[in-house]
Tab-separated table of C-alpha atoms in Angstrom:
chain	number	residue	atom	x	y	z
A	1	UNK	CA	-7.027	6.838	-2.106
A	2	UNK	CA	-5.679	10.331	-2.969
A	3	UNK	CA	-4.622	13.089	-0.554
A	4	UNK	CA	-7.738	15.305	-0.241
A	5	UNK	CA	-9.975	11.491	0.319
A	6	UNK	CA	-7.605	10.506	2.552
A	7	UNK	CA	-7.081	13.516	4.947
A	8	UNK	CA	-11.013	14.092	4.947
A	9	UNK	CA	-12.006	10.043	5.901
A	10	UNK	CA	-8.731	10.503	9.095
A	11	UNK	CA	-10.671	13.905	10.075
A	12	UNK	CA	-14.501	12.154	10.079
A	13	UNK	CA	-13.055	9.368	12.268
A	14	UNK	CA	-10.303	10.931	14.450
A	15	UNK	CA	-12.524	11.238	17.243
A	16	UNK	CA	-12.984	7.707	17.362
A	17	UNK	CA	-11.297	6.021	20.800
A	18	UNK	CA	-11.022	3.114	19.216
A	19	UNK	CA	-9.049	4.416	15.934
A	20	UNK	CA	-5.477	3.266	15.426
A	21	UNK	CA	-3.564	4.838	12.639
A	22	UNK	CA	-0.678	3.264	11.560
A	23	UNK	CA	2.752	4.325	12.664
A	24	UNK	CA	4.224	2.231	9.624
A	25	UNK	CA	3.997	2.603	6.026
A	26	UNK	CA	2.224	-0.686	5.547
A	27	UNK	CA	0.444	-2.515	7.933
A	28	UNK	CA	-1.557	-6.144	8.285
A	29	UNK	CA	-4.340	-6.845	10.163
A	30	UNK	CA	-5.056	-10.918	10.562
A	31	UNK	CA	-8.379	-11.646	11.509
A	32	UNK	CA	-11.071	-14.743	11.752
A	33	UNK	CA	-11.220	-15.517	8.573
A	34	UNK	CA	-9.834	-12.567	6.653
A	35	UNK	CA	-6.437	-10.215	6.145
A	36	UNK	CA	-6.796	-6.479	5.783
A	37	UNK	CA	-3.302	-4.696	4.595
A	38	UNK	CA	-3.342	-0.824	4.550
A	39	UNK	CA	-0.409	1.564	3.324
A	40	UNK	CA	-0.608	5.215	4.052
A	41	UNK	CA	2.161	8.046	3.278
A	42	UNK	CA	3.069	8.791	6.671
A	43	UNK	CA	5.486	11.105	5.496
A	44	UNK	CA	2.950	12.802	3.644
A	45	UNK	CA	0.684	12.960	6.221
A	46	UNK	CA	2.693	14.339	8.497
A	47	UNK	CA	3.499	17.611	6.600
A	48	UNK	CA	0.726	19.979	6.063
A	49	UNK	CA	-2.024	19.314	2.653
A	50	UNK	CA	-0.573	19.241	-0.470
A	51	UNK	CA	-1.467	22.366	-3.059
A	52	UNK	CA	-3.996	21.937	-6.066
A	53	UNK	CA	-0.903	21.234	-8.240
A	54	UNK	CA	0.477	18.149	-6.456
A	55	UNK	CA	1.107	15.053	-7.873
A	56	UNK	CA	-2.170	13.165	-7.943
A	57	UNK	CA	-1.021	9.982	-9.720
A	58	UNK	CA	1.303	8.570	-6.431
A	59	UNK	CA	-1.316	6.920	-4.014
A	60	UNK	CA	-1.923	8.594	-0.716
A	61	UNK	CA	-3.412	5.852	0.450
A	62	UNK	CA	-4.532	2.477	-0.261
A	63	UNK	CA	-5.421	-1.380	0.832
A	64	UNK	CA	-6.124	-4.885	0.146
A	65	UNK	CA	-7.815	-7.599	1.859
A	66	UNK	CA	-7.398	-11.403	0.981
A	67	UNK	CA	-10.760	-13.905	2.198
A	68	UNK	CA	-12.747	-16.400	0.779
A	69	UNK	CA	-15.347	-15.392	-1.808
A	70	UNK	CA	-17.763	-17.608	-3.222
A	71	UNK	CA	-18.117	-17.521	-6.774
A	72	UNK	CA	-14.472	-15.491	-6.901
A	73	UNK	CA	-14.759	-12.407	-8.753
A	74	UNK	CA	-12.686	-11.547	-11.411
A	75	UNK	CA	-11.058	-9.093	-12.806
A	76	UNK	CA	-13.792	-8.063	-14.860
A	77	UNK	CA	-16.503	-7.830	-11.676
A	78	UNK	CA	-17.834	-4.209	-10.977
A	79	UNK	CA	-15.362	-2.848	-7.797
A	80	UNK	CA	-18.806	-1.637	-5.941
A	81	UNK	CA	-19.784	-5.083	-5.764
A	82	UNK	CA	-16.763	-6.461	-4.385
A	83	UNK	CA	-16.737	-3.430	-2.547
A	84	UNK	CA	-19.584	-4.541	-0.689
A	85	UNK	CA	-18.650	-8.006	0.004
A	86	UNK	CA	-14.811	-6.339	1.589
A	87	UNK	CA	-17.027	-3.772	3.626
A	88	UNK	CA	-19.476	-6.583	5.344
A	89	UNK	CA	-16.423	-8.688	6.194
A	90	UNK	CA	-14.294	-6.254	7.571
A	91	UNK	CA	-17.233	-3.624	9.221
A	92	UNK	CA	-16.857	-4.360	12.597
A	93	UNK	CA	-13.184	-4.052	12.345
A	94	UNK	CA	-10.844	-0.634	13.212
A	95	UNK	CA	-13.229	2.337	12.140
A	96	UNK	CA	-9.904	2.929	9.971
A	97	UNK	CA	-10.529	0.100	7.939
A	98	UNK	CA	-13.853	0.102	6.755
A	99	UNK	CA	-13.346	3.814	6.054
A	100	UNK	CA	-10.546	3.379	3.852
A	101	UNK	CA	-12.871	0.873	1.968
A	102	UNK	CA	-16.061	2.893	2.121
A	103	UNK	CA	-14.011	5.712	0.259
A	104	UNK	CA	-12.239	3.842	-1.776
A	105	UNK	CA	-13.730	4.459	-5.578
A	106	UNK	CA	-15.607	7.735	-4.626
A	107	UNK	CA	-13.961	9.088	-7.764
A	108	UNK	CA	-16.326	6.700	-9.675
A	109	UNK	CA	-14.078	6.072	-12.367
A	110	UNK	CA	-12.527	2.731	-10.618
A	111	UNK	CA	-9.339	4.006	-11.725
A	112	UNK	CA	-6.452	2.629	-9.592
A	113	UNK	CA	-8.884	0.110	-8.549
A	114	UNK	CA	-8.036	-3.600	-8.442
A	115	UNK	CA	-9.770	-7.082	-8.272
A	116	UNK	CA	-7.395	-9.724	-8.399
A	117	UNK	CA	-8.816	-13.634	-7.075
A	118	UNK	CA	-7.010	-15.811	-5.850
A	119	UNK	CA	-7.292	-19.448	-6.610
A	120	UNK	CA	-5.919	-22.482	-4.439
A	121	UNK	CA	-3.936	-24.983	-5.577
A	122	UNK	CA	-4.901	-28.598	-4.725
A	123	UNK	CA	-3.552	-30.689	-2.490
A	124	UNK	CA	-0.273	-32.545	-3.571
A	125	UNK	CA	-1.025	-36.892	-2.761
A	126	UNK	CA	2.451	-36.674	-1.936
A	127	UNK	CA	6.097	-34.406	-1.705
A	128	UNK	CA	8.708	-36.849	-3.135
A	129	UNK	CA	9.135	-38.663	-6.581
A	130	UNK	CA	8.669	-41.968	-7.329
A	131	UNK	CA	12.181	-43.006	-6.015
A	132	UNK	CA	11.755	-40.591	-3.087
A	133	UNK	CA	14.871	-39.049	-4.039
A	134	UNK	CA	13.197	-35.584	-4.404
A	135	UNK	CA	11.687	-33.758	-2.394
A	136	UNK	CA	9.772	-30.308	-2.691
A	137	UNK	CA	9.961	-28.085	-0.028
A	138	UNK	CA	8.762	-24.545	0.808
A	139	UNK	CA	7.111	-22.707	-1.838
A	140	UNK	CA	7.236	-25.901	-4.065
A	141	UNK	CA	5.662	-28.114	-1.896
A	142	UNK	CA	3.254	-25.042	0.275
A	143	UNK	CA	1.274	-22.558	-1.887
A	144	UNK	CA	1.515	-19.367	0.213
A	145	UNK	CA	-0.213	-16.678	-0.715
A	146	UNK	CA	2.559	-13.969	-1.788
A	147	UNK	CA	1.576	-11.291	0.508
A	148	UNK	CA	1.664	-13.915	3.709
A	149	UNK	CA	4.734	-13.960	4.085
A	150	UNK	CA	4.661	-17.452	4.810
A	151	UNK	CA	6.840	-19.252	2.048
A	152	UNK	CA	10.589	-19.243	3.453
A	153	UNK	CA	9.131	-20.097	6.973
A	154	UNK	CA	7.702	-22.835	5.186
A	155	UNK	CA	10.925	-23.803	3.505
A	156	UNK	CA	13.132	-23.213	7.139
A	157	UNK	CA	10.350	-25.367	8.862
A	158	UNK	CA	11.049	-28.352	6.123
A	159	UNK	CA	14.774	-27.747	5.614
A	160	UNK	CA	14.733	-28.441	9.873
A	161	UNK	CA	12.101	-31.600	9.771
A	162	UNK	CA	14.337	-32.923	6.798
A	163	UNK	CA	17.519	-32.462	8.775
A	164	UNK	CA	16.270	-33.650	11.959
A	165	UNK	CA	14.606	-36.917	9.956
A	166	UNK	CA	17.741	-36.918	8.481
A	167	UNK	CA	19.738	-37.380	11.357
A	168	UNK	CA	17.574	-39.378	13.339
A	169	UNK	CA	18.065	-41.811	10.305
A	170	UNK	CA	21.560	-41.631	9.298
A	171	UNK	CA	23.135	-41.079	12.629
A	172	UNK	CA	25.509	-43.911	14.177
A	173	UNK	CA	23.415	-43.696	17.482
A	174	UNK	CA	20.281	-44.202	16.147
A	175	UNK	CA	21.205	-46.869	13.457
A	176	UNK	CA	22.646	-48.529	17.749
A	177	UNK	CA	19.098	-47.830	18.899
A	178	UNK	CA	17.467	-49.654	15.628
A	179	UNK	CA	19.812	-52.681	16.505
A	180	UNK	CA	19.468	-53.361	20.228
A	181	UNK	CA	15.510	-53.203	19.536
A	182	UNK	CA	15.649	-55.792	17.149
């Protein structure tokens, strides 16, 4: 979203009680069933509206949102009619966000406007080779979607099952335990 979209959407909706406007640069909103990430130029904000002859290129403003869609669209599918589908998911959400979407485009040119799908990988039958002497772990073994965040807590939660399977196994007390129960 440029400046002048921007500033005009935060003035319609200010009134709003139930508004929150970021403190952050970026910030993600989880909900059932969908993820809403919004970035605004809080510096920018701050400080009074730009002249005609600013920069117009740098983003003011912008978001994403990551949920099912069935058939996916591509990158090829008109943004008005994702746009619609990202609007009923996320309309009862923060007036913020479904303002930022509903003014998102209004240049009608779609420049600066993405559609990137997501697809998900299929199960794995199983994490280790044939001789179970490897062993995938985090991002090899869990396909996280890159803006989760997810993929090293995946990998520290493994690296600690692995070490605590590790040591139940290999340790001299439980290799005692294993004995007097046989």
């Amino acid at each position: 979203l440029d400046e002048k979209t921007t500033r005009n959407m935060l003035t319609s909706i200010r009134s709003r009680k139930d508004l929150v406007i970021p403190k952050n640069l970026m910030t993600m909103t989880f909900g059932s069933g969908a993820f809403f990430g919004t970035v605004i130029d809080r510096r920018r904000l701050d400080q009074p509206a730009s002249d005609e002859n600013a920069d117009s290129s740098i983003p003011f403003a912008g978001w994403w949102s990551t949920f099912p869609m069935d058939p996916a669209p591509t990158s090829r599918t008109p943004f008005s009619e994702v746009k619609d589908k990202v609007m009923a998911k996320h309309k009862g959400w923060t007036p913020l966000i479904p303002a930022m979407i509903e003014n998102s485009g209004s240049d009608k040119s779609g420049k600066g406007t993405f559609v990137l799908p997501r697809w998900i990988t299929p199960s794995l039958p199983r994490w280790t080779s044939d001789s179970g002497r490897i062993l995938l772990m985090g991002d090899a073994a869990h396909c996280m979607p890159p803006d989760s965040g997810q993929g090293v807590s995946c990998a520290v939660e493994d690296a600690m099952t692995i070490g605590l399977l590790c040591q139940a196994l290999l340790s001299p007390s439980s290799a005692d335990g294993a004995n007097k129960k046989g």
